[in-house]
Amino acid sequence: MIPITEYARRRKELMKKIDANSIVILSASPAVIRNHDHEYLYRQNSDFYYLTGFKEPEAVMVLLSKNKSSEFILFNRKRDREKEIWDGHRAGQAGARQEFGADTSFPIDELEKKLPELIAGREKIYYAFGACAAFDKIISQAINTVRNQIRNNEKVPSMFADIRPFIHEMRLIKSAAEIKLMRKAAEISADAHKRVMEFCKPGLYEYQLEAEITHEFQRQGARCHAYNPIVGSGENTCILHYVNNDKQIKKGSMVLIDAGAEYNYYASDVTRTFPADGHFTQEQRAIYEIVLEAQLAGIKAIKPHAPWNQVDIIVTKIITQGLIDVGLLKGKLDDLIEKQAYSKFYMHRSGHWLGLDTHDAGRYKINDKWRKMEPGMVRTVEPGIYISAETPGVHKRWHNIGVRIEDDVLVTQKGHDVLSHGAPKKIDDIEKLMTTK
Ligand SMILES: [Mn+2]
């Protein structure tokens, strides 16, 4: 768990980055209807959670800069015995102060009444423009109220700024407590991938593999997937964001699983690919070996000061060379890289930041230059090759082989640490695990 003092430290750090005499306003995620009167399982907005640790909907965080400190105000739902019988416990205003360290707390119903008072006299408002139209309206109404009621234009804030880039840069560097949770999330995912390799056999349906993954996540305390899991077999291994997961797995086909646990709000993102019956065919092996070589070399390049795109460059080169070696691309390596000829088979980038969100916050470029990796950053490394039956000019012996291998990698002082290393990825290890039952 993240200690409550860490949220306070984050708020303090954020306030140091913004201008004096400002107000920061951040809203919780709204609850979302799935169908009729049933909601999706609620998940707090990651920025809001990062600064408050507060998991309930219908809440607004306000931070006021003061001379040498700041004030944390939380608007949240009132306690309500009747509603709590149906929907569960609410922290209420006392809880906001005692459990979440708010200096002041108000019922959320009072937001529109209080906001003009809080805004009046502040020079600058920081908030998340356009994230929610209803919330944008609340902010503009509050400003109009200040303008119309006070009739003193000096009290009306004159500047607006987006708060998100400030929070996102902070989120990019993970604390020790965050790394601990991310390591746990990745370890649970690795165990789930291992479990599903042991379980898989032709004839099962893709969702039955998904069930094994979910079982392992929840057995180990990860209530949710970090994202909709991809469990594709055969031709579905070539659909990058395949989530139907409802086809029967055929003998001789490949199975690609991209599934990551969310543990205490932190994501993992792991992909493994293996043959349904535990034995790689010659073609499957050839493609798999290229992807694995690219992934291992990409991971090896991760260390402080290495630019973000270093991994892309290495991965692209190995994949292109590999495709030349097996005859799927023809031409000179440099020309093919220049022309991006590989993009017929490898159409995404080599990874992304990882944290509270699967595609986590933080810029990839600074002043138009790739940013350098620093200790505490976590990223994925996930090259792939996908040979659809519809890719023109490919002999059918290569059809429906889709391979992606993805791990979660922490940048350390000396280099890197593969958080999801427990999921087998060497061909021998996979074949052994799958055929010794
Ligand atoms: Mn990913």
CSV table of C-alpha atoms and ligand atoms in Angstrom, one decimal:
chain,number,residue,atom,x,y,z
A,1,MET,CA,0.0,0.0,0.0
A,2,ILE,CA,1.0,3.6,-0.5
A,3,PRO,CA,1.3,5.3,2.9
A,4,ILE,CA,-1.0,8.2,3.4
A,5,THR,CA,2.0,10.5,4.0
A,6,GLU,CA,3.1,9.8,0.4
A,7,TYR,CA,0.0,11.4,-1.0
A,8,ALA,CA,0.6,14.5,1.2
A,9,ARG,CA,4.2,14.6,-0.1
A,10,ARG,CA,2.9,14.5,-3.7
A,11,ARG,CA,0.5,17.3,-3.2
A,12,LYS,CA,3.3,19.4,-1.6
A,13,GLU,CA,5.6,18.7,-4.5
A,14,LEU,CA,2.9,19.6,-7.0
A,15,MET,CA,2.3,22.9,-5.3
A,16,LYS,CA,6.0,23.7,-5.5
A,17,LYS,CA,5.8,23.5,-9.3
A,18,ILE,CA,2.9,25.9,-9.8
A,19,ASP,CA,2.6,29.6,-9.4
A,20,ALA,CA,1.8,31.4,-6.1
A,21,ASN,CA,-1.7,32.5,-5.4
A,22,SER,CA,-3.2,29.7,-7.5
A,23,ILE,CA,-6.0,27.1,-7.1
A,24,VAL,CA,-5.8,23.5,-8.3
A,25,ILE,CA,-9.1,21.8,-9.0
A,26,LEU,CA,-9.4,18.2,-10.0
A,27,SER,CA,-12.4,16.0,-10.3
A,28,ALA,CA,-12.9,12.3,-9.7
A,29,SER,CA,-14.0,10.1,-12.6
A,30,PRO,CA,-17.7,9.9,-13.1
A,31,ALA,CA,-19.4,6.5,-12.7
A,32,VAL,CA,-20.3,5.0,-16.1
A,33,ILE,CA,-23.5,3.1,-17.0
A,34,ARG,CA,-22.8,-0.2,-18.7
A,35,ASN,CA,-26.5,-0.9,-19.6
A,36,HIS,CA,-29.8,0.2,-18.3
A,37,ASP,CA,-29.2,1.0,-14.6
A,38,HIS,CA,-26.0,-1.0,-14.1
A,39,GLU,CA,-22.7,0.7,-13.8
A,40,TYR,CA,-19.2,-0.6,-14.8
A,41,LEU,CA,-17.1,-1.4,-11.8
A,42,TYR,CA,-15.9,2.0,-10.6
A,43,ARG,CA,-12.3,3.0,-11.2
A,44,GLN,CA,-10.9,6.3,-9.9
A,45,ASN,CA,-9.2,8.7,-12.3
A,46,SER,CA,-5.4,8.0,-12.0
A,47,ASP,CA,-4.4,11.6,-11.5
A,48,PHE,CA,-7.0,12.1,-8.8
A,49,TYR,CA,-6.0,8.9,-7.1
A,50,TYR,CA,-2.3,9.8,-7.3
A,51,LEU,CA,-2.9,13.0,-5.3
A,52,THR,CA,-5.5,11.8,-2.8
A,53,GLY,CA,-5.7,8.0,-2.6
A,54,PHE,CA,-9.4,8.5,-2.6
A,55,LYS,CA,-11.4,5.8,-4.5
A,56,GLU,CA,-15.0,7.0,-4.3
A,57,PRO,CA,-16.8,8.7,-7.2
A,58,GLU,CA,-18.4,12.2,-6.9
A,59,ALA,CA,-15.4,14.0,-5.4
A,60,VAL,CA,-13.4,17.1,-6.1
A,61,MET,CA,-10.0,17.9,-4.8
A,62,VAL,CA,-9.0,21.6,-4.3
A,63,LEU,CA,-5.5,22.7,-3.5
A,64,LEU,CA,-5.0,26.3,-2.5
A,65,SER,CA,-1.5,27.7,-2.5
A,66,LYS,CA,-0.7,29.7,0.7
A,67,ASN,CA,2.4,31.6,1.6
A,68,LYS,CA,4.6,28.7,2.6
A,69,SER,CA,2.2,25.9,2.6
A,70,SER,CA,-1.1,24.8,0.9
A,71,GLU,CA,-4.5,23.7,1.9
A,72,PHE,CA,-6.1,20.5,0.8
A,73,ILE,CA,-9.9,20.6,0.5
A,74,LEU,CA,-11.9,17.5,-0.4
A,75,PHE,CA,-15.5,17.7,-1.6
A,76,ASN,CA,-17.0,14.2,-1.3
A,77,ARG,CA,-20.3,12.4,-0.7
A,78,LYS,CA,-22.1,12.7,2.6
A,79,ARG,CA,-22.6,9.7,4.8
A,80,ASP,CA,-26.0,8.3,4.1
A,81,ARG,CA,-27.2,5.3,6.0
A,82,GLU,CA,-29.9,4.4,3.4
A,83,LYS,CA,-27.5,4.6,0.4
A,84,GLU,CA,-24.8,2.8,2.3
A,85,ILE,CA,-27.1,-0.2,3.0
A,86,TRP,CA,-27.3,-0.6,-0.8
A,87,ASP,CA,-23.9,0.6,-2.1
A,88,GLY,CA,-21.5,0.3,0.7
A,89,HIS,CA,-19.4,2.5,3.0
A,90,ARG,CA,-18.7,6.2,2.3
A,91,ALA,CA,-15.8,8.1,4.0
A,92,GLY,CA,-17.9,11.2,4.5
A,93,GLN,CA,-16.4,14.5,5.5
A,94,ALA,CA,-15.0,13.2,8.8
A,95,GLY,CA,-13.3,10.4,6.9
A,96,ALA,CA,-12.0,12.8,4.3
A,97,ARG,CA,-10.1,14.6,7.1
A,98,GLN,CA,-9.1,11.6,9.3
A,99,GLU,CA,-8.4,8.9,6.7
A,100,PHE,CA,-7.3,11.0,3.7
A,101,GLY,CA,-5.7,14.0,5.4
A,102,ALA,CA,-7.9,16.7,4.1
A,103,ASP,CA,-7.5,20.0,5.9
A,104,THR,CA,-11.1,20.9,5.2
A,105,SER,CA,-13.9,18.8,3.7
A,106,PHE,CA,-17.4,19.7,2.4
A,107,PRO,CA,-20.3,17.6,1.0
A,108,ILE,CA,-20.1,17.4,-2.8
A,109,ASP,CA,-23.5,19.1,-3.0
A,110,GLU,CA,-21.9,22.3,-1.8
A,111,LEU,CA,-19.3,22.4,-4.6
A,112,GLU,CA,-21.1,25.0,-6.7
A,113,LYS,CA,-21.8,27.2,-3.7
A,114,LYS,CA,-18.3,27.1,-2.3
A,115,LEU,CA,-16.3,27.2,-5.6
A,116,PRO,CA,-16.7,30.9,-6.3
A,117,GLU,CA,-15.5,31.7,-2.7
A,118,LEU,CA,-12.4,29.5,-3.2
A,119,ILE,CA,-11.6,31.0,-6.7
A,120,ALA,CA,-12.1,34.7,-5.8
A,121,GLY,CA,-8.8,36.5,-5.4
A,122,ARG,CA,-6.7,33.7,-7.0
A,123,GLU,CA,-4.7,34.7,-10.1
A,124,LYS,CA,-4.5,31.3,-11.8
A,125,ILE,CA,-6.7,28.3,-12.0
A,126,TYR,CA,-5.1,24.9,-12.7
A,127,TYR,CA,-7.4,22.2,-13.8
A,128,ALA,CA,-8.0,19.5,-16.5
A,129,PHE,CA,-9.6,21.4,-19.4
A,130,GLY,CA,-12.1,19.4,-21.5
A,131,ALA,CA,-11.9,16.2,-19.5
A,132,CYS,CA,-15.5,16.5,-18.6
A,133,ALA,CA,-18.0,19.0,-20.2
A,134,ALA,CA,-20.2,19.1,-17.1
A,135,PHE,CA,-17.2,20.0,-15.0
A,136,ASP,CA,-16.0,22.6,-17.4
A,137,LYS,CA,-19.4,24.2,-17.0
A,138,ILE,CA,-19.2,24.2,-13.2
A,139,ILE,CA,-15.8,26.0,-13.4
A,140,SER,CA,-17.1,28.6,-15.9
A,141,GLN,CA,-20.2,29.2,-13.8
A,142,ALA,CA,-18.1,29.7,-10.7
A,143,ILE,CA,-16.0,32.3,-12.5
A,144,ASN,CA,-19.1,34.1,-13.7
A,145,THR,CA,-20.4,34.1,-10.2
A,146,VAL,CA,-17.2,35.7,-8.9
A,147,ARG,CA,-17.5,38.3,-11.7
A,148,ASN,CA,-21.2,39.1,-11.3
A,149,GLN,CA,-21.6,39.0,-7.5
A,150,ILE,CA,-18.4,40.5,-6.3
A,151,ARG,CA,-18.3,43.1,-9.1
A,152,ASN,CA,-14.6,43.4,-8.6
A,153,ASN,CA,-12.6,42.3,-11.6
A,154,GLU,CA,-9.5,42.1,-9.5
A,155,LYS,CA,-11.0,39.1,-7.8
A,156,VAL,CA,-11.5,37.2,-11.0
A,157,PRO,CA,-8.7,34.8,-12.0
A,158,SER,CA,-7.0,35.9,-15.1
A,159,MET,CA,-5.1,32.8,-16.1
A,160,PHE,CA,-5.9,29.2,-16.7
A,161,ALA,CA,-3.4,26.3,-17.0
A,162,ASP,CA,-3.7,22.6,-17.5
A,163,ILE,CA,-2.7,20.8,-14.3
A,164,ARG,CA,-2.2,17.4,-16.0
A,165,PRO,CA,1.3,17.9,-17.4
A,166,PHE,CA,2.6,18.8,-13.9
A,167,ILE,CA,1.0,15.6,-12.4
A,168,HIS,CA,2.1,13.5,-15.3
A,169,GLU,CA,5.8,14.4,-15.0
A,170,MET,CA,5.6,13.4,-11.3
A,171,ARG,CA,3.9,10.1,-12.1
A,172,LEU,CA,6.6,9.2,-14.5
A,173,ILE,CA,9.2,8.6,-11.8
A,174,LYS,CA,8.0,5.9,-9.5
A,175,SER,CA,8.6,5.9,-5.7
A,176,ALA,CA,9.9,2.9,-3.8
A,177,ALA,CA,6.3,2.2,-2.6
A,178,GLU,CA,5.0,2.4,-6.2
A,179,ILE,CA,7.7,0.1,-7.5
A,180,LYS,CA,6.8,-2.5,-4.9
A,181,LEU,CA,3.2,-2.5,-6.1
A,182,MET,CA,4.3,-2.6,-9.7
A,183,ARG,CA,6.6,-5.5,-9.1
A,184,LYS,CA,3.8,-7.4,-7.4
A,185,ALA,CA,1.4,-6.7,-10.3
A,186,ALA,CA,4.0,-7.9,-12.8
A,187,GLU,CA,4.8,-11.0,-10.7
A,188,ILE,CA,1.1,-11.9,-10.5
A,189,SER,CA,0.8,-11.5,-14.3
A,190,ALA,CA,3.8,-13.7,-14.9
A,191,ASP,CA,2.3,-16.4,-12.7
A,192,ALA,CA,-0.9,-16.1,-14.7
A,193,HIS,CA,0.9,-16.5,-18.0
A,194,LYS,CA,2.7,-19.5,-16.7
A,195,ARG,CA,-0.5,-21.0,-15.4
A,196,VAL,CA,-2.2,-20.6,-18.8
A,197,MET,CA,0.7,-22.3,-20.7
A,198,GLU,CA,0.3,-25.3,-18.4
A,199,PHE,CA,-3.5,-25.3,-18.9
A,200,CYS,CA,-3.7,-24.7,-22.7
A,201,LYS,CA,-4.6,-27.4,-25.2
A,202,PRO,CA,-6.3,-27.4,-28.6
A,203,GLY,CA,-10.1,-27.6,-28.4
A,204,LEU,CA,-10.5,-25.2,-25.6
A,205,TYR,CA,-12.1,-21.8,-26.2
A,206,GLU,CA,-10.0,-18.6,-25.9
A,207,TYR,CA,-12.2,-17.4,-23.0
A,208,GLN,CA,-11.4,-20.5,-21.1
A,209,LEU,CA,-7.7,-19.4,-21.1
A,210,GLU,CA,-8.9,-15.9,-20.1
A,211,ALA,CA,-10.7,-17.5,-17.1
A,212,GLU,CA,-7.4,-19.1,-15.9
A,213,ILE,CA,-5.7,-15.7,-16.1
A,214,THR,CA,-8.4,-14.0,-14.2
A,215,HIS,CA,-8.4,-16.8,-11.6
A,216,GLU,CA,-4.7,-16.4,-11.0
A,217,PHE,CA,-5.0,-12.6,-10.8
A,218,GLN,CA,-7.8,-12.7,-8.2
A,219,ARG,CA,-6.3,-15.6,-6.3
A,220,GLN,CA,-3.3,-13.4,-5.7
A,221,GLY,CA,-5.2,-10.3,-4.8
A,222,ALA,CA,-5.4,-8.4,-8.1
A,223,ARG,CA,-9.1,-7.7,-8.4
A,224,CYS,CA,-9.0,-6.4,-11.9
A,225,HIS,CA,-7.3,-6.7,-15.2
A,226,ALA,CA,-5.4,-3.5,-16.0
A,227,TYR,CA,-7.0,-3.5,-19.5
A,228,ASN,CA,-9.2,-5.9,-21.5
A,229,PRO,CA,-7.2,-9.0,-22.0
A,230,ILE,CA,-6.3,-10.2,-25.5
A,231,VAL,CA,-6.5,-14.0,-25.9
A,232,GLY,CA,-6.2,-14.8,-29.6
A,233,SER,CA,-5.5,-18.0,-31.3
A,234,GLY,CA,-4.7,-18.7,-35.0
A,235,GLU,CA,-5.7,-15.8,-37.2
A,236,ASN,CA,-6.6,-13.8,-34.1
A,237,THR,CA,-3.0,-13.6,-33.1
A,238,CYS,CA,-2.7,-11.1,-35.9
A,239,ILE,CA,-5.4,-8.7,-34.6
A,240,LEU,CA,-3.6,-6.3,-32.4
A,241,HIS,CA,-6.4,-5.3,-30.1
A,242,TYR,CA,-8.5,-8.5,-30.3
A,243,VAL,CA,-10.7,-8.8,-27.3
A,244,ASN,CA,-13.6,-11.0,-28.3
A,245,ASN,CA,-11.7,-14.1,-27.1
A,246,ASP,CA,-14.4,-16.4,-28.2
A,247,LYS,CA,-13.0,-18.8,-30.8
A,248,GLN,CA,-12.1,-22.4,-30.3
A,249,ILE,CA,-8.3,-23.0,-30.3
A,250,LYS,CA,-7.2,-25.3,-33.2
A,251,LYS,CA,-4.4,-27.8,-33.1
A,252,GLY,CA,-1.2,-26.4,-34.6
A,253,SER,CA,-2.2,-22.8,-34.1
A,254,MET,CA,-0.4,-20.1,-32.1
A,255,VAL,CA,-1.9,-18.5,-29.0
A,256,LEU,CA,-1.1,-14.9,-28.1
A,257,ILE,CA,-2.1,-13.6,-24.7
A,258,ASP,CA,-1.7,-10.0,-23.7
A,259,ALA,CA,-3.0,-9.7,-20.1
A,260,GLY,CA,-1.8,-7.7,-17.1
A,261,ALA,CA,-3.0,-7.5,-13.5
A,262,GLU,CA,-3.9,-4.3,-11.9
A,263,TYR,CA,-2.7,-4.5,-8.3
A,264,ASN,CA,-3.7,-1.7,-5.8
A,265,TYR,CA,-4.3,0.6,-8.8
A,266,TYR,CA,-0.9,-0.2,-10.5
A,267,ALA,CA,-0.8,-1.8,-13.9
A,268,SER,CA,1.3,-4.6,-15.4
A,269,ASP,CA,1.2,-5.4,-19.1
A,270,VAL,CA,2.6,-8.7,-20.2
A,271,THR,CA,2.4,-10.7,-23.5
A,272,ARG,CA,3.4,-14.2,-24.2
A,273,THR,CA,2.9,-16.3,-27.3
A,274,PHE,CA,3.0,-20.1,-27.5
A,275,PRO,CA,1.8,-23.0,-29.7
A,276,ALA,CA,-1.5,-24.4,-28.6
A,277,ASP,CA,-0.2,-27.9,-28.3
A,278,GLY,CA,3.2,-27.0,-26.8
A,279,HIS,CA,5.4,-27.7,-29.9
A,280,PHE,CA,6.6,-24.9,-32.2
A,281,THR,CA,6.4,-25.7,-35.9
A,282,GLN,CA,9.5,-24.7,-38.0
A,283,GLU,CA,7.8,-21.5,-39.2
A,284,GLN,CA,6.4,-20.6,-35.7
A,285,ARG,CA,9.9,-21.1,-34.3
A,286,ALA,CA,11.6,-19.0,-36.9
A,287,ILE,CA,9.3,-16.0,-36.3
A,288,TYR,CA,9.3,-16.5,-32.5
A,289,GLU,CA,13.1,-16.5,-32.4
A,290,ILE,CA,13.3,-13.1,-34.3
A,291,VAL,CA,10.8,-11.5,-31.9
A,292,LEU,CA,12.6,-12.9,-28.8
A,293,GLU,CA,16.0,-11.8,-30.1
A,294,ALA,CA,14.6,-8.3,-30.7
A,295,GLN,CA,13.0,-8.1,-27.3
A,296,LEU,CA,16.1,-9.3,-25.4
A,297,ALA,CA,18.3,-6.8,-27.2
A,298,GLY,CA,15.7,-4.0,-26.6
A,299,ILE,CA,15.6,-4.7,-22.9
A,300,LYS,CA,19.4,-4.9,-22.7
A,301,ALA,CA,19.6,-1.3,-24.0
A,302,ILE,CA,17.6,0.1,-21.2
A,303,LYS,CA,19.6,2.1,-18.7
A,304,PRO,CA,19.8,5.7,-17.4
A,305,HIS,CA,20.6,8.3,-20.1
A,306,ALA,CA,19.7,6.1,-23.0
A,307,PRO,CA,17.1,7.9,-25.2
A,308,TRP,CA,13.6,6.6,-25.3
A,309,ASN,CA,13.8,5.6,-29.0
A,310,GLN,CA,16.9,3.5,-28.5
A,311,VAL,CA,14.8,0.4,-28.0
A,312,ASP,CA,12.8,1.2,-31.2
A,313,ILE,CA,15.9,1.4,-33.3
A,314,ILE,CA,17.3,-1.9,-32.0
A,315,VAL,CA,14.1,-3.8,-32.3
A,316,THR,CA,13.3,-2.5,-35.8
A,317,LYS,CA,16.8,-3.5,-37.0
A,318,ILE,CA,16.6,-7.0,-35.6
A,319,ILE,CA,13.1,-7.6,-36.9
A,320,THR,CA,13.9,-6.4,-40.4
A,321,GLN,CA,17.1,-8.5,-40.5
A,322,GLY,CA,15.1,-11.5,-39.3
A,323,LEU,CA,12.4,-11.0,-41.9
A,324,ILE,CA,15.1,-10.8,-44.6
A,325,ASP,CA,16.7,-14.0,-43.3
A,326,VAL,CA,13.5,-16.0,-43.5
A,327,GLY,CA,12.7,-14.6,-46.9
A,328,LEU,CA,9.7,-12.5,-46.0
A,329,LEU,CA,11.4,-9.2,-46.9
A,330,LYS,CA,13.8,-8.8,-49.8
A,331,GLY,CA,16.3,-6.0,-50.2
A,332,LYS,CA,19.1,-4.3,-48.2
A,333,LEU,CA,18.7,-3.9,-44.5
A,334,ASP,CA,19.2,-0.1,-44.4
A,335,ASP,CA,16.9,0.5,-47.4
A,336,LEU,CA,14.1,-1.6,-45.8
A,337,ILE,CA,14.5,0.2,-42.5
A,338,GLU,CA,14.4,3.5,-44.3
A,339,LYS,CA,11.3,2.5,-46.2
A,340,GLN,CA,9.7,1.0,-43.0
A,341,ALA,CA,9.2,-2.2,-45.0
A,342,TYR,CA,8.8,-4.0,-41.7
A,343,SER,CA,5.6,-2.2,-41.0
A,344,LYS,CA,3.7,-4.8,-43.1
A,345,PHE,CA,4.5,-7.2,-40.3
A,346,TYR,CA,5.3,-5.0,-37.3
A,347,MET,CA,3.0,-2.1,-37.1
A,348,HIS,CA,3.3,-0.7,-33.6
A,349,ARG,CA,6.1,0.8,-31.4
A,350,SER,CA,8.3,-1.0,-29.1
A,351,GLY,CA,6.7,0.1,-25.9
A,352,HIS,CA,5.1,2.7,-23.6
A,353,TRP,CA,5.3,4.0,-20.1
A,354,LEU,CA,3.6,1.9,-17.4
A,355,GLY,CA,2.1,2.9,-14.0
A,356,LEU,CA,-1.3,3.8,-12.7
A,357,ASP,CA,-2.4,3.6,-16.3
A,358,THR,CA,-1.4,0.9,-18.7
A,359,HIS,CA,-0.4,3.6,-21.3
A,360,ASP,CA,1.0,5.7,-18.5
A,361,ALA,CA,1.4,9.4,-18.2
A,362,GLY,CA,4.6,11.3,-19.1
A,363,ARG,CA,6.0,12.8,-22.3
A,364,TYR,CA,8.2,10.8,-24.7
A,365,LYS,CA,9.8,13.8,-26.2
A,366,ILE,CA,11.1,17.1,-24.6
A,367,ASN,CA,11.6,20.0,-26.9
A,368,ASP,CA,11.1,17.7,-29.8
A,369,LYS,CA,13.9,15.4,-28.7
A,370,TRP,CA,13.5,11.9,-27.4
A,371,ARG,CA,13.7,12.0,-23.6
A,372,LYS,CA,16.4,10.1,-21.8
A,373,MET,CA,15.5,7.3,-19.5
A,374,GLU,CA,15.9,7.8,-15.7
A,375,PRO,CA,15.9,5.6,-12.7
A,376,GLY,CA,12.3,5.0,-11.5
A,377,MET,CA,10.7,5.0,-14.9
A,378,VAL,CA,8.9,1.9,-15.9
A,379,ARG,CA,8.2,1.0,-19.6
A,380,THR,CA,7.2,-2.0,-21.6
A,381,VAL,CA,9.3,-3.7,-24.3
A,382,GLU,CA,7.0,-5.4,-26.7
A,383,PRO,CA,8.1,-6.2,-30.3
A,384,GLY,CA,6.0,-8.4,-32.5
A,385,ILE,CA,5.6,-9.9,-35.9
A,386,TYR,CA,2.1,-10.5,-37.3
A,387,ILE,CA,1.6,-12.5,-40.5
A,388,SER,CA,-2.1,-12.3,-41.5
A,389,ALA,CA,-3.4,-14.5,-44.3
A,390,GLU,CA,-4.4,-11.2,-45.9
A,391,THR,CA,-0.9,-9.8,-46.0
A,392,PRO,CA,-0.1,-9.7,-49.7
A,393,GLY,CA,2.8,-11.7,-51.2
A,394,VAL,CA,3.3,-14.2,-48.3
A,395,HIS,CA,3.4,-18.0,-48.8
A,396,LYS,CA,0.7,-19.7,-46.8
A,397,ARG,CA,3.0,-21.6,-44.6
A,398,TRP,CA,3.6,-18.4,-42.7
A,399,HIS,CA,-0.1,-17.5,-42.4
A,400,ASN,CA,-1.7,-16.7,-39.1
A,401,ILE,CA,1.5,-16.6,-37.1
A,402,GLY,CA,1.3,-13.6,-34.8
A,403,VAL,CA,3.9,-13.3,-32.1
A,404,ARG,CA,4.4,-10.6,-29.5
A,405,ILE,CA,6.6,-10.8,-26.4
A,406,GLU,CA,6.1,-8.1,-23.8
A,407,ASP,CA,7.7,-7.4,-20.4
A,408,ASP,CA,7.6,-4.6,-17.9
A,409,VAL,CA,11.0,-3.0,-17.3
A,410,LEU,CA,12.1,-0.7,-14.5
A,411,VAL,CA,15.0,1.7,-15.2
A,412,THR,CA,17.4,1.4,-12.3
A,413,GLN,CA,20.6,3.3,-11.3
A,414,LYS,CA,22.8,0.7,-13.0
A,415,GLY,CA,20.6,-0.4,-15.8
A,416,HIS,CA,17.2,-2.2,-15.6
A,417,ASP,CA,15.1,-4.8,-13.8
A,418,VAL,CA,12.6,-6.9,-15.7
A,419,LEU,CA,9.6,-7.0,-13.3
A,420,SER,CA,7.7,-9.7,-15.2
A,421,HIS,CA,10.7,-12.0,-15.7
A,422,GLY,CA,8.8,-15.0,-14.2
A,423,ALA,CA,6.8,-15.6,-17.3
A,424,PRO,CA,8.7,-18.2,-19.5
A,425,LYS,CA,9.7,-17.0,-22.9
A,426,LYS,CA,12.6,-19.2,-24.1
A,427,ILE,CA,11.3,-21.8,-26.6
A,428,ASP,CA,12.8,-24.7,-24.6
A,429,ASP,CA,11.2,-23.4,-21.4
A,430,ILE,CA,7.8,-23.0,-23.0
A,431,GLU,CA,7.8,-26.4,-24.7
A,432,LYS,CA,9.0,-28.1,-21.5
A,433,LEU,CA,6.4,-26.4,-19.4
A,434,MET,CA,3.6,-27.2,-21.8
A,435,THR,CA,4.4,-30.9,-22.5
A,436,THR,CA,5.4,-32.1,-19.1
A,437,LYS,CA,2.1,-32.4,-17.4
B,1,MN,MN,1.7,-2.9,-23.8
